[in-house]
PQR file with spaces between the fields and no chain letter, atoms N, CA, C, O and H, PARSE charges and radii, in Angstrom:
ATOM       1  N    MET     1      92.447  107.407  104.998 -0.4000 1.5000
ATOM       2  CA   MET     1      91.298  108.562  104.715 -0.0000 2.0000
ATOM       3  C    MET     1      89.963  108.543  105.299  0.5500 1.7000
ATOM       4  O    MET     1      89.358  107.478  105.184 -0.5500 1.4000
ATOM       5  N    ASN     2      89.427  109.423  105.851 -0.4000 1.5000
ATOM       6  CA   ASN     2      88.169  109.756  106.645 -0.0000 2.0000
ATOM       7  C    ASN     2      87.122  109.811  105.533  0.5500 1.7000
ATOM       8  O    ASN     2      87.261  110.652  104.644 -0.5500 1.4000
ATOM       9  H    ASN     2      89.919  110.289  105.944  0.4000 1.0000
ATOM      10  N    ILE     3      86.015  108.915  105.521 -0.4000 1.5000
ATOM      11  CA   ILE     3      84.904  108.689  104.765 -0.0000 2.0000
ATOM      12  C    ILE     3      83.966  108.906  105.957  0.5500 1.7000
ATOM      13  O    ILE     3      84.117  108.364  107.051 -0.5500 1.4000
ATOM      14  H    ILE     3      85.902  108.232  106.243  0.4000 1.0000
ATOM      15  N    PRO     4      82.802  109.912  105.574 -0.5600 1.5000
ATOM      16  CA   PRO     4      81.871  110.337  106.197  0.2800 2.0000
ATOM      17  C    PRO     4      80.595  109.103  105.993  0.5500 1.7000
ATOM      18  O    PRO     4      80.251  108.599  104.924 -0.5500 1.4000
ATOM      19  N    ASP     5      80.202  108.898  106.966 -0.4000 1.5000
ATOM      20  CA   ASP     5      78.947  108.326  107.665 -0.0000 2.0000
ATOM      21  C    ASP     5      78.103  108.545  107.189  0.5500 1.7000
ATOM      22  O    ASP     5      77.316  108.985  108.026 -0.5500 1.4000
ATOM      23  H    ASP     5      80.481  109.307  107.835  0.4000 1.0000
ATOM      24  N    THR     6      77.470  108.516  105.789 -0.4000 1.5000
ATOM      25  CA   THR     6      76.124  109.035  104.955 -0.0000 2.0000
ATOM      26  C    THR     6      75.919  107.915  104.425  0.5500 1.7000
ATOM      27  O    THR     6      76.748  107.017  104.276 -0.5500 1.4000
ATOM      28  H    THR     6      78.109  108.158  105.108  0.4000 1.0000
ATOM      29  N    PRO     7      74.729  107.917  104.094 -0.5600 1.5000
ATOM      30  CA   PRO     7      73.675  106.663  103.822  0.2800 2.0000
ATOM      31  C    PRO     7      74.147  106.553  102.522  0.5500 1.7000
ATOM      32  O    PRO     7      74.267  105.381  102.167 -0.5500 1.4000
ATOM      33  N    ALA     8      74.523  107.562  101.513 -0.4000 1.5000
ATOM      34  CA   ALA     8      75.046  107.048  100.032 -0.0000 2.0000
ATOM      35  C    ALA     8      75.869  106.559  100.089  0.5500 1.7000
ATOM      36  O    ALA     8      76.120  105.838   99.123 -0.5500 1.4000
ATOM      37  H    ALA     8      74.426  108.515  101.801  0.4000 1.0000
ATOM      38  N    LEU     9      76.761  106.589  101.115 -0.4000 1.5000
ATOM      39  CA   LEU     9      78.854  106.384  100.655 -0.0000 2.0000
ATOM      40  C    LEU     9      78.503  105.001  101.463  0.5500 1.7000
ATOM      41  O    LEU     9      79.316  104.135  101.138 -0.5500 1.4000
ATOM      42  H    LEU     9      76.557  107.174  101.900  0.4000 1.0000
ATOM      43  N    ARG    10      77.674  104.591  102.287 -0.4000 1.5000
ATOM      44  CA   ARG    10      77.764  102.986  102.852 -0.0000 2.0000
ATOM      45  C    ARG    10      77.502  101.737  102.078  0.5500 1.7000
ATOM      46  O    ARG    10      77.661  100.547  102.354 -0.5500 1.4000
ATOM      47  H    ARG    10      77.014  105.294  102.551  0.4000 1.0000
ATOM      48  N    ALA    11      76.988  102.458  100.871 -0.4000 1.5000
ATOM      49  CA   ALA    11      76.779  100.717   99.828 -0.0000 2.0000
ATOM      50  C    ALA    11      78.231  100.789   99.054  0.5500 1.7000
ATOM      51  O    ALA    11      78.456  100.370   97.919 -0.5500 1.4000
ATOM      52  H    ALA    11      76.859  103.424  100.647  0.4000 1.0000
ATOM      53  N    PHE    12      79.267  101.498  100.053 -0.4000 1.5000
ATOM      54  CA   PHE    12      80.547  101.648   99.111 -0.0000 2.0000
ATOM      55  C    PHE    12      81.882  100.842  100.020  0.5500 1.7000
ATOM      56  O    PHE    12      82.286  101.449  101.012 -0.5500 1.4000
ATOM      57  H    PHE    12      79.085  101.839  100.975  0.4000 1.0000
ATOM      58  N    SER    13      82.284  100.020   99.806 -0.4000 1.5000
ATOM      59  CA   SER    13      83.752   99.538  100.478 -0.0000 2.0000
ATOM      60  C    SER    13      84.961  101.016  100.051  0.5500 1.7000
ATOM      61  O    SER    13      85.074  101.712   99.042 -0.5500 1.4000
ATOM      62  H    SER    13      81.955   99.527   99.001  0.4000 1.0000
ATOM      63  N    VAL    14      85.643  100.997  101.293 -0.4000 1.5000
ATOM      64  CA   VAL    14      87.057  102.120  101.283 -0.0000 2.0000
ATOM      65  C    VAL    14      88.015  101.216  100.034  0.5500 1.7000
ATOM      66  O    VAL    14      88.903  101.931   99.569 -0.5500 1.4000
ATOM      67  H    VAL    14      85.552  100.432  102.113  0.4000 1.0000
ATOM      68  N    ASN    15      87.983  100.131   99.577 -0.4000 1.5000
ATOM      69  CA   ASN    15      88.574   99.422   98.467 -0.0000 2.0000
ATOM      70  C    ASN    15      87.896  100.050   97.130  0.5500 1.7000
ATOM      71  O    ASN    15      88.448  100.288   96.056 -0.5500 1.4000
ATOM      72  H    ASN    15      87.262   99.550   99.955  0.4000 1.0000
ATOM      73  N    ASP    16      86.636  100.234   97.479 -0.4000 1.5000
ATOM      74  CA   ASP    16      85.684  100.803   95.775 -0.0000 2.0000
ATOM      75  C    ASP    16      85.915  102.393   95.807  0.5500 1.7000
ATOM      76  O    ASP    16      86.173  103.040   94.792 -0.5500 1.4000
ATOM      77  H    ASP    16      86.188  100.041   98.351  0.4000 1.0000
ATOM      78  N    LEU    17      85.786  102.974   97.161 -0.4000 1.5000
ATOM      79  CA   LEU    17      85.882  104.646   96.838 -0.0000 2.0000
ATOM      80  C    LEU    17      87.410  104.515   96.190  0.5500 1.7000
ATOM      81  O    LEU    17      87.604  104.945   95.053 -0.5500 1.4000
ATOM      82  H    LEU    17      85.576  102.448   97.986  0.4000 1.0000
ATOM      83  N    ARG    18      88.356  103.981   96.859 -0.4000 1.5000
ATOM      84  CA   ARG    18      89.944  104.139   96.304 -0.0000 2.0000
ATOM      85  C    ARG    18      89.701  104.235   94.726  0.5500 1.7000
ATOM      86  O    ARG    18      89.861  105.136   93.903 -0.5500 1.4000
ATOM      87  H    ARG    18      88.199  103.632   97.783  0.4000 1.0000
ATOM      88  N    LEU    19      89.338  103.183   94.675 -0.4000 1.5000
ATOM      89  CA   LEU    19      89.325  102.632   92.748 -0.0000 2.0000
ATOM      90  C    LEU    19      89.010  103.712   92.072  0.5500 1.7000
ATOM      91  O    LEU    19      89.699  104.268   91.216 -0.5500 1.4000
ATOM      92  H    LEU    19      89.208  102.451   95.344  0.4000 1.0000
ATOM      93  N    GLU    20      87.610  104.114   92.586 -0.4000 1.5000
ATOM      94  CA   GLU    20      86.836  105.055   91.860 -0.0000 2.0000
ATOM      95  C    GLU    20      87.507  106.580   91.817  0.5500 1.7000
ATOM      96  O    GLU    20      87.342  107.414   90.928 -0.5500 1.4000
ATOM      97  H    GLU    20      87.050  103.662   93.281  0.4000 1.0000
ATOM      98  N    LEU    21      88.361  106.720   93.101 -0.4000 1.5000
ATOM      99  CA   LEU    21      89.053  107.906   93.255 -0.0000 2.0000
ATOM     100  C    LEU    21      90.586  107.839   92.223  0.5500 1.7000
ATOM     101  O    LEU    21      91.154  108.751   91.623 -0.5500 1.4000
ATOM     102  H    LEU    21      88.495  106.042   93.824  0.4000 1.0000
ATOM     103  N    ALA    22      90.807  106.886   92.294 -0.4000 1.5000
ATOM     104  CA   ALA    22      92.104  106.393   91.231 -0.0000 2.0000
ATOM     105  C    ALA    22      91.560  106.638   89.811  0.5500 1.7000
ATOM     106  O    ALA    22      92.216  107.376   89.075 -0.5500 1.4000
ATOM     107  H    ALA    22      90.345  106.145   92.782  0.4000 1.0000
ATOM     108  N    CYS    23      90.339  106.046   89.329 -0.4000 1.5000
ATOM     109  CA   CYS    23      89.631  105.660   87.960 -0.0000 2.0000
ATOM     110  C    CYS    23      89.705  107.675   87.415  0.5500 1.7000
ATOM     111  O    CYS    23      90.065  108.152   86.339 -0.5500 1.4000
ATOM     112  H    CYS    23      89.806  105.446   89.927  0.4000 1.0000
ATOM     113  N    ALA    24      89.172  108.429   88.762 -0.4000 1.5000
ATOM     114  CA   ALA    24      89.291  109.613   88.837 -0.0000 2.0000
ATOM     115  C    ALA    24      90.208  110.759   88.033  0.5500 1.7000
ATOM     116  O    ALA    24      90.058  111.334   86.955 -0.5500 1.4000
ATOM     117  H    ALA    24      88.880  108.042   89.637  0.4000 1.0000
ATOM     118  N    LEU    25      91.179  110.810   89.027 -0.4000 1.5000
ATOM     119  CA   LEU    25      92.424  111.317   88.903 -0.0000 2.0000
ATOM     120  C    LEU    25      93.116  110.875   87.416  0.5500 1.7000
ATOM     121  O    LEU    25      93.773  111.609   86.678 -0.5500 1.4000
ATOM     122  H    LEU    25      91.300  110.343   89.903  0.4000 1.0000
ATOM     123  N    TYR    26      92.734  109.323   87.188 -0.4000 1.5000
ATOM     124  CA   TYR    26      93.345  109.212   86.094 -0.0000 2.0000
ATOM     125  C    TYR    26      92.613  109.901   84.474  0.5500 1.7000
ATOM     126  O    TYR    26      93.244  110.338   83.512 -0.5500 1.4000
ATOM     127  H    TYR    26      92.200  108.727   87.787  0.4000 1.0000
ATOM     128  N    GLN    27      91.823  109.842   84.563 -0.4000 1.5000
ATOM     129  CA   GLN    27      90.900  110.371   83.887 -0.0000 2.0000
ATOM     130  C    GLN    27      90.788  111.564   83.683  0.5500 1.7000
ATOM     131  O    GLN    27      90.438  111.992   82.583 -0.5500 1.4000
ATOM     132  H    GLN    27      91.311  109.487   85.345  0.4000 1.0000
ATOM     133  N    HIS    28      91.098  112.435   84.833 -0.4000 1.5000
ATOM     134  CA   HIS    28      91.298  114.397   84.492 -0.0000 2.0000
ATOM     135  C    HIS    28      92.840  114.055   84.435  0.5500 1.7000
ATOM     136  O    HIS    28      93.289  115.166   84.154 -0.5500 1.4000
ATOM     137  H    HIS    28      91.382  112.088   85.727  0.4000 1.0000
ATOM     138  N    GLY    29      93.565  113.497   84.494 -0.4000 1.5000
ATOM     139  CA   GLY    29      95.095  113.375   84.049 -0.0000 2.0000
ATOM     140  C    GLY    29      95.805  113.983   85.592  0.5500 1.7000
ATOM     141  O    GLY    29      96.343  115.090   85.606 -0.5500 1.4000
ATOM     142  H    GLY    29      93.201  112.594   84.722  0.4000 1.0000
ATOM     143  N    ARG    30      95.757  113.466   86.346 -0.4000 1.5000
ATOM     144  CA   ARG    30      96.112  114.096   87.437 -0.0000 2.0000
ATOM     145  C    ARG    30      97.520  113.145   88.043  0.5500 1.7000
ATOM     146  O    ARG    30      98.568  113.409   88.631 -0.5500 1.4000
ATOM     147  H    ARG    30      95.319  112.567   86.335  0.4000 1.0000
ATOM     148  N    LEU    31      96.862  111.947   87.529 -0.4000 1.5000
ATOM     149  CA   LEU    31      97.979  110.358   87.991 -0.0000 2.0000
ATOM     150  C    LEU    31      97.972  109.975   86.492  0.5500 1.7000
ATOM     151  O    LEU    31      97.399  110.670   85.653 -0.5500 1.4000
ATOM     152  H    LEU    31      96.010  111.732   87.051  0.4000 1.0000
ATOM     153  N    GLY    32      98.567  108.957   86.230 -0.4000 1.5000
ATOM     154  CA   GLY    32      99.305  108.057   85.503 -0.0000 2.0000
ATOM     155  C    GLY    32      98.424  106.663   86.123  0.5500 1.7000
ATOM     156  O    GLY    32      97.736  106.485   87.128 -0.5500 1.4000
ATOM     157  H    GLY    32      99.033  108.394   86.912  0.4000 1.0000
ATOM     158  N    LYS    33      98.827  105.823   84.992 -0.4000 1.5000
ATOM     159  CA   LYS    33      98.055  104.130   85.573 -0.0000 2.0000
ATOM     160  C    LYS    33      98.798  103.732   86.601  0.5500 1.7000
ATOM     161  O    LYS    33      98.283  103.628   87.714 -0.5500 1.4000
ATOM     162  H    LYS    33      99.386  105.968   84.176  0.4000 1.0000
ATOM     163  N    VAL    34     100.054  103.463   86.399 -0.4000 1.5000
ATOM     164  CA   VAL    34     101.289  103.055   87.949 -0.0000 2.0000
ATOM     165  C    VAL    34     100.418  104.049   89.187  0.5500 1.7000
ATOM     166  O    VAL    34      99.575  103.559   89.938 -0.5500 1.4000
ATOM     167  H    VAL    34     100.472  103.548   85.494  0.4000 1.0000
ATOM     168  N    ALA    35     100.715  105.119   89.198 -0.4000 1.5000
ATOM     169  CA   ALA    35     100.323  105.836   90.549 -0.0000 2.0000
ATOM     170  C    ALA    35      99.124  105.723   90.930  0.5500 1.7000
ATOM     171  O    ALA    35      98.849  105.733   92.130 -0.5500 1.4000
ATOM     172  H    ALA    35     101.400  105.517   88.587  0.4000 1.0000
ATOM     173  N    ALA    36      98.010  105.571   89.783 -0.4000 1.5000
ATOM     174  CA   ALA    36      96.343  105.666   90.199 -0.0000 2.0000
ATOM     175  C    ALA    36      96.769  103.703   91.021  0.5500 1.7000
ATOM     176  O    ALA    36      97.015  103.400   92.189 -0.5500 1.4000
ATOM     177  H    ALA    36      98.234  105.563   88.808  0.4000 1.0000
ATOM     178  N    SER    37      96.708  103.090   90.151 -0.4000 1.5000
ATOM     179  CA   SER    37      96.744  101.409   91.061 -0.0000 2.0000
ATOM     180  C    SER    37      97.192  101.181   91.871  0.5500 1.7000
ATOM     181  O    SER    37      96.784  100.307   92.636 -0.5500 1.4000
ATOM     182  H    SER    37      96.509  103.336   89.203  0.4000 1.0000
ATOM     183  N    GLU    38      98.411  101.996   92.083 -0.4000 1.5000
ATOM     184  CA   GLU    38      98.925  102.274   93.661 -0.0000 2.0000
ATOM     185  C    GLU    38      98.014  102.730   94.531  0.5500 1.7000
ATOM     186  O    GLU    38      97.923  102.179   95.628 -0.5500 1.4000
ATOM     187  H    GLU    38      98.742  102.706   91.461  0.4000 1.0000
ATOM     188  N    LEU    39      97.242  103.741   94.217 -0.4000 1.5000
ATOM     189  CA   LEU    39      96.274  104.285   94.973 -0.0000 2.0000
ATOM     190  C    LEU    39      95.395  103.488   95.306  0.5500 1.7000
ATOM     191  O    LEU    39      95.145  103.079   96.440 -0.5500 1.4000
ATOM     192  H    LEU    39      97.316  104.188   93.326  0.4000 1.0000
ATOM     193  N    ALA    40      94.651  103.117   93.856 -0.4000 1.5000
ATOM     194  CA   ALA    40      93.591  101.674   94.211 -0.0000 2.0000
ATOM     195  C    ALA    40      93.941  100.864   95.029  0.5500 1.7000
ATOM     196  O    ALA    40      93.044  100.424   95.747 -0.5500 1.4000
ATOM     197  H    ALA    40      94.854  103.449   92.935  0.4000 1.0000
ATOM     198  N    GLU    41      95.388  100.335   95.256 -0.4000 1.5000
ATOM     199  CA   GLU    41      95.581   98.717   95.837 -0.0000 2.0000
ATOM     200  C    GLU    41      95.171   97.987   95.100  0.5500 1.7000
ATOM     201  O    GLU    41      94.469   97.158   95.679 -0.5500 1.4000
ATOM     202  H    GLU    41      96.117  100.693   94.672  0.4000 1.0000
ATOM     203  N    VAL    42      95.274   97.731   93.378 -0.4000 1.5000
ATOM     204  CA   VAL    42      95.375   97.001   92.826 -0.0000 2.0000
ATOM     205  C    VAL    42      96.610   97.282   91.998  0.5500 1.7000
ATOM     206  O    VAL    42      97.359   98.256   91.925 -0.5500 1.4000
ATOM     207  H    VAL    42      95.844   98.404   92.907  0.4000 1.0000
ATOM     208  N    ASP    43      96.554   95.512   91.095 -0.4000 1.5000
ATOM     209  CA   ASP    43      97.648   95.684   89.956 -0.0000 2.0000
ATOM     210  C    ASP    43      97.352   96.434   89.008  0.5500 1.7000
ATOM     211  O    ASP    43      96.249   96.974   89.098 -0.5500 1.4000
ATOM     212  H    ASP    43      95.946   94.721   91.154  0.4000 1.0000
ATOM     213  N    LEU    44      98.323   96.787   87.596 -0.4000 1.5000
ATOM     214  CA   LEU    44      98.060   97.366   87.065 -0.0000 2.0000
ATOM     215  C    LEU    44      96.903   96.663   85.954  0.5500 1.7000
ATOM     216  O    LEU    44      95.985   97.257   85.390 -0.5500 1.4000
ATOM     217  H    LEU    44      99.219   96.349   87.523  0.4000 1.0000
ATOM     218  N    PHE    45      97.167   95.618   85.875 -0.4000 1.5000
ATOM     219  CA   PHE    45      96.297   94.976   84.801 -0.0000 2.0000
ATOM     220  C    PHE    45      94.494   95.243   85.452  0.5500 1.7000
ATOM     221  O    PHE    45      93.518   95.646   84.820 -0.5500 1.4000
ATOM     222  H    PHE    45      97.913   95.135   86.333  0.4000 1.0000
ATOM     223  N    SER    46      94.578   94.914   86.626 -0.4000 1.5000
ATOM     224  CA   SER    46      93.149   95.063   87.494 -0.0000 2.0000
ATOM     225  C    SER    46      92.506   96.733   87.349  0.5500 1.7000
ATOM     226  O    SER    46      91.315   97.047   87.348 -0.5500 1.4000
ATOM     227  H    SER    46      95.371   94.586   87.140  0.4000 1.0000
ATOM     228  N    PHE    47      93.711   97.654   87.230 -0.4000 1.5000
ATOM     229  CA   PHE    47      93.226   99.088   86.961 -0.0000 2.0000
ATOM     230  C    PHE    47      92.928   99.594   85.590  0.5500 1.7000
ATOM     231  O    PHE    47      92.316  100.586   85.196 -0.5500 1.4000
ATOM     232  H    PHE    47      94.678   97.399   87.230  0.4000 1.0000
ATOM     233  N    GLN    48      93.771   98.252   84.752 -0.4000 1.5000
ATOM     234  CA   GLN    48      93.087   98.959   83.387 -0.0000 2.0000
ATOM     235  C    GLN    48      91.947   98.516   82.817  0.5500 1.7000
ATOM     236  O    GLN    48      91.393   99.052   81.857 -0.5500 1.4000
ATOM     237  H    GLN    48      94.268   97.446   85.072  0.4000 1.0000
ATOM     238  N    GLN    49      91.481   97.275   83.549 -0.4000 1.5000
ATOM     239  CA   GLN    49      89.725   96.336   83.471 -0.0000 2.0000
ATOM     240  C    GLN    49      89.080   97.434   83.859  0.5500 1.7000
ATOM     241  O    GLN    49      88.212   97.893   83.117 -0.5500 1.4000
ATOM     242  H    GLN    49      91.931   96.839   84.329  0.4000 1.0000
ATOM     243  N    ALA    50      89.474   98.246   85.464 -0.4000 1.5000
ATOM     244  CA   ALA    50      88.791   98.930   85.760 -0.0000 2.0000
ATOM     245  C    ALA    50      88.303  100.516   84.928  0.5500 1.7000
ATOM     246  O    ALA    50      87.163  100.977   84.873 -0.5500 1.4000
ATOM     247  H    ALA    50      90.179   97.872   86.067  0.4000 1.0000
ATOM     248  N    LEU    51      89.435  101.045   84.409 -0.4000 1.5000
ATOM     249  CA   LEU    51      88.946  102.122   83.074 -0.0000 2.0000
ATOM     250  C    LEU    51      88.456  101.588   82.284  0.5500 1.7000
ATOM     251  O    LEU    51      87.620  102.336   81.778 -0.5500 1.4000
ATOM     252  H    LEU    51      90.361  100.670   84.454  0.4000 1.0000
ATOM     253  N    TYR    52      88.475  100.317   81.663 -0.4000 1.5000
ATOM     254  CA   TYR    52      87.833   99.798   80.927 -0.0000 2.0000
ATOM     255  C    TYR    52      86.623   99.614   80.789  0.5500 1.7000
ATOM     256  O    TYR    52      85.955   99.687   79.758 -0.5500 1.4000
ATOM     257  H    TYR    52      89.154   99.709   82.074  0.4000 1.0000
ATOM     258  N    GLU    53      86.244   99.316   82.049 -0.4000 1.5000
ATOM     259  CA   GLU    53      84.293   99.204   82.334 -0.0000 2.0000
ATOM     260  C    GLU    53      83.894  100.555   82.557  0.5500 1.7000
ATOM     261  O    GLU    53      82.690  100.810   82.521 -0.5500 1.4000
ATOM     262  H    GLU    53      86.787   99.256   82.886  0.4000 1.0000
ATOM     263  N    ARG    54      84.820  101.569   82.808 -0.4000 1.5000
ATOM     264  CA   ARG    54      84.255  103.186   82.941 -0.0000 2.0000
ATOM     265  C    ARG    54      83.726  103.336   81.877  0.5500 1.7000
ATOM     266  O    ARG    54      82.506  103.495   81.845 -0.5500 1.4000
ATOM     267  H    ARG    54      85.798  101.362   82.838  0.4000 1.0000
ATOM     268  N    GLY    55      84.481  103.329   80.706 -0.4000 1.5000
ATOM     269  CA   GLY    55      84.844  103.780   79.523 -0.0000 2.0000
ATOM     270  C    GLY    55      85.679  104.885   79.759  0.5500 1.7000
ATOM     271  O    GLY    55      85.049  105.935   79.631 -0.5500 1.4000
ATOM     272  H    GLY    55      85.472  103.200   80.732  0.4000 1.0000
ATOM     273  N    ILE    56      86.720  105.024   80.020 -0.4000 1.5000
ATOM     274  CA   ILE    56      87.968  105.327   80.639 -0.0000 2.0000
ATOM     275  C    ILE    56      89.051  104.989   79.333  0.5500 1.7000
ATOM     276  O    ILE    56      89.574  103.879   79.230 -0.5500 1.4000
ATOM     277  H    ILE    56      87.231  104.171   80.123  0.4000 1.0000
ATOM     278  N    PRO    57      89.310  106.097   78.360 -0.5600 1.5000
ATOM     279  CA   PRO    57      90.370  105.274   77.519  0.2800 2.0000
ATOM     280  C    PRO    57      91.937  105.042   78.574  0.5500 1.7000
ATOM     281  O    PRO    57      92.276  105.589   79.624 -0.5500 1.4000
ATOM     282  N    ALA    58      92.567  104.062   77.776 -0.4000 1.5000
ATOM     283  CA   ALA    58      93.947  103.727   79.015 -0.0000 2.0000
ATOM     284  C    ALA    58      94.924  104.117   78.814  0.5500 1.7000
ATOM     285  O    ALA    58      95.939  103.942   79.487 -0.5500 1.4000
ATOM     286  H    ALA    58      92.292  103.618   76.923  0.4000 1.0000
ATOM     287  N    ALA    59      94.763  104.921   77.527 -0.4000 1.5000
ATOM     288  CA   ALA    59      96.367  105.388   76.861 -0.0000 2.0000
ATOM     289  C    ALA    59      95.601  106.986   76.614  0.5500 1.7000
ATOM     290  O    ALA    59      94.491  107.492   76.775 -0.5500 1.4000
ATOM     291  H    ALA    59      93.939  105.064   76.980  0.4000 1.0000
ATOM     292  N    ASP    60      96.566  107.270   76.266 -0.4000 1.5000
ATOM     293  CA   ASP    60      96.545  108.865   75.742 -0.0000 2.0000
ATOM     294  C    ASP    60      98.731  109.348   75.783  0.5500 1.7000
ATOM     295  O    ASP    60      99.700  108.996   76.455 -0.5500 1.4000
ATOM     296  H    ASP    60      97.468  106.858   76.135  0.4000 1.0000
ATOM     297  N    GLU    61      98.520  110.090   74.869 -0.4000 1.5000
ATOM     298  CA   GLU    61     100.154  111.028   74.943 -0.0000 2.0000
ATOM     299  C    GLU    61     100.655  111.642   76.550  0.5500 1.7000
ATOM     300  O    GLU    61     101.686  111.105   76.956 -0.5500 1.4000
ATOM     301  H    GLU    61      97.733  110.376   74.323  0.4000 1.0000
ATOM     302  N    THR    62     100.210  112.403   77.229 -0.4000 1.5000
ATOM     303  CA   THR    62     100.343  112.353   78.753 -0.0000 2.0000
ATOM     304  C    THR    62     100.304  110.661   79.760  0.5500 1.7000
ATOM     305  O    THR    62     101.224  110.325   80.506 -0.5500 1.4000
ATOM     306  H    THR    62      99.372  112.839   76.900  0.4000 1.0000
ATOM     307  N    SER    63      99.331  110.021   79.577 -0.4000 1.5000
ATOM     308  CA   SER    63      98.873  109.163   80.327 -0.0000 2.0000
ATOM     309  C    SER    63     100.810  107.989   80.183  0.5500 1.7000
ATOM     310  O    SER    63     101.529  107.333   80.936 -0.5500 1.4000
ATOM     311  H    SER    63      98.584  110.294   78.971  0.4000 1.0000
ATOM     312  N    LEU    64     100.761  108.496   78.421 -0.4000 1.5000
ATOM     313  CA   LEU    64     102.379  107.268   77.985 -0.0000 2.0000
ATOM     314  C    LEU    64     103.370  107.852   79.109  0.5500 1.7000
ATOM     315  O    LEU    64     103.846  107.248   80.071 -0.5500 1.4000
ATOM     316  H    LEU    64     100.177  109.029   77.809  0.4000 1.0000
ATOM     317  N    ASP    65     103.530  109.056   78.763 -0.4000 1.5000
ATOM     318  CA   ASP    65     104.777  109.653   79.096 -0.0000 2.0000
ATOM     319  C    ASP    65     104.847  110.133   80.878  0.5500 1.7000
ATOM     320  O    ASP    65     105.650  110.764   81.566 -0.5500 1.4000
ATOM     321  H    ASP    65     103.143  109.546   77.982  0.4000 1.0000
ATOM     322  N    GLN    66     103.651  109.501   81.099 -0.4000 1.5000
ATOM     323  CA   GLN    66     103.601  109.434   82.866 -0.0000 2.0000
ATOM     324  C    GLN    66     104.002  108.039   83.624  0.5500 1.7000
ATOM     325  O    GLN    66     104.552  107.881   84.713 -0.5500 1.4000
ATOM     326  H    GLN    66     102.999  108.989   80.541  0.4000 1.0000
ATOM     327  N    ASP    67     103.514  107.038   82.626 -0.4000 1.5000
ATOM     328  CA   ASP    67     103.730  105.825   83.055 -0.0000 2.0000
ATOM     329  C    ASP    67     105.237  105.557   82.208  0.5500 1.7000
ATOM     330  O    ASP    67     105.771  104.462   82.383 -0.5500 1.4000
ATOM     331  H    ASP    67     103.067  107.166   81.740  0.4000 1.0000
ATOM     332  N    ILE    68     105.594  106.094   81.723 -0.4000 1.5000
ATOM     333  CA   ILE    68     107.311  105.483   81.405 -0.0000 2.0000
ATOM     334  C    ILE    68     108.199  106.251   82.325  0.5500 1.7000
ATOM     335  O    ILE    68     109.213  105.668   82.710 -0.5500 1.4000
ATOM     336  H    ILE    68     105.160  106.983   81.582  0.4000 1.0000
ATOM     337  N    ALA    69     107.999  107.344   82.695 -0.4000 1.5000
ATOM     338  CA   ALA    69     108.620  107.916   83.824 -0.0000 2.0000
ATOM     339  C    ALA    69     108.390  107.136   85.323  0.5500 1.7000
ATOM     340  O    ALA    69     109.371  106.747   85.958 -0.5500 1.4000
ATOM     341  H    ALA    69     107.176  107.817   82.382  0.4000 1.0000
ATOM     342  N    ALA    70     107.053  106.952   85.808 -0.4000 1.5000
ATOM     343  CA   ALA    70     106.803  106.615   86.519 -0.0000 2.0000
ATOM     344  C    ALA    70     107.954  104.665   86.480  0.5500 1.7000
ATOM     345  O    ALA    70     108.696  104.369   87.417 -0.5500 1.4000
ATOM     346  H    ALA    70     106.257  107.268   85.292  0.4000 1.0000
ATOM     347  N    LEU    71     107.822  104.015   85.608 -0.4000 1.5000
ATOM     348  CA   LEU    71     108.055  102.794   85.135 -0.0000 2.0000
ATOM     349  C    LEU    71     109.687  103.249   85.708  0.5500 1.7000
ATOM     350  O    LEU    71     110.213  102.715   86.684 -0.5500 1.4000
ATOM     351  H    LEU    71     107.220  104.256   84.846  0.4000 1.0000
ATOM     352  N    ASP    72     110.191  104.102   85.057 -0.4000 1.5000
ATOM     353  CA   ASP    72     111.698  103.988   84.832 -0.0000 2.0000
ATOM     354  C    ASP    72     111.855  104.729   86.305  0.5500 1.7000
ATOM     355  O    ASP    72     113.082  104.827   86.310 -0.5500 1.4000
ATOM     356  H    ASP    72     109.763  104.536   84.264  0.4000 1.0000
ATOM     357  N    ARG    73     111.402  105.355   87.639 -0.4000 1.5000
ATOM     358  CA   ARG    73     111.370  105.318   88.895 -0.0000 2.0000
ATOM     359  C    ARG    73     111.103  103.639   89.198  0.5500 1.7000
ATOM     360  O    ARG    73     112.137  102.992   89.364 -0.5500 1.4000
ATOM     361  H    ARG    73     110.405  105.276   87.635  0.4000 1.0000
ATOM     362  N    LEU    74     110.136  103.075   89.261 -0.4000 1.5000
ATOM     363  CA   LEU    74     110.316  101.617   89.322 -0.0000 2.0000
ATOM     364  C    LEU    74     111.530  100.853   89.640  0.5500 1.7000
ATOM     365  O    LEU    74     111.863  100.346   90.711 -0.5500 1.4000
ATOM     366  H    LEU    74     109.296  103.601   89.126  0.4000 1.0000
ATOM     367  N    PHE    75     112.233  100.871   88.299 -0.4000 1.5000
ATOM     368  CA   PHE    75     113.125  100.142   88.019 -0.0000 2.0000
ATOM     369  C    PHE    75     114.406  100.271   87.935  0.5500 1.7000
ATOM     370  O    PHE    75     115.221   99.433   87.548 -0.5500 1.4000
ATOM     371  H    PHE    75     111.963  101.283   87.429  0.4000 1.0000
ATOM     372  N    ALA    76     114.654  101.759   88.451 -0.4000 1.5000
ATOM     373  CA   ALA    76     115.767  102.375   88.345 -0.0000 2.0000
ATOM     374  C    ALA    76     116.674  101.620   89.761  0.5500 1.7000
ATOM     375  O    ALA    76     117.901  101.531   89.800 -0.5500 1.4000
ATOM     376  H    ALA    76     113.992  102.440   88.766  0.4000 1.0000
ATOM     377  N    LYS    77     115.995  101.273   90.538 -0.4000 1.5000
ATOM     378  CA   LYS    77     116.803  100.654   91.924 -0.0000 2.0000
ATOM     379  C    LYS    77     117.672   99.974   91.431  0.5500 1.7000
ATOM     380  O    LYS    77     118.462   99.365   92.151 -0.5500 1.4000
ATOM     381  H    LYS    77     114.998  101.346   90.506  0.4000 1.0000
């Protein structure tokens, strides 16, 4: 990921930006929790904590369906 070197972004590490992006994509229904935690490169529990800290609900019907599908793919091996 190429991040522009601007003063406003210098305060954030790449890991911080990955987590913020993952939270935003999850919040907008673009990724489930498992996929978003993988994008952020954190474990699922840490990602859920990040959602809580940002006031983002950790579960709704769509996200539960996405999480079940992702877990099915992960454990089907």
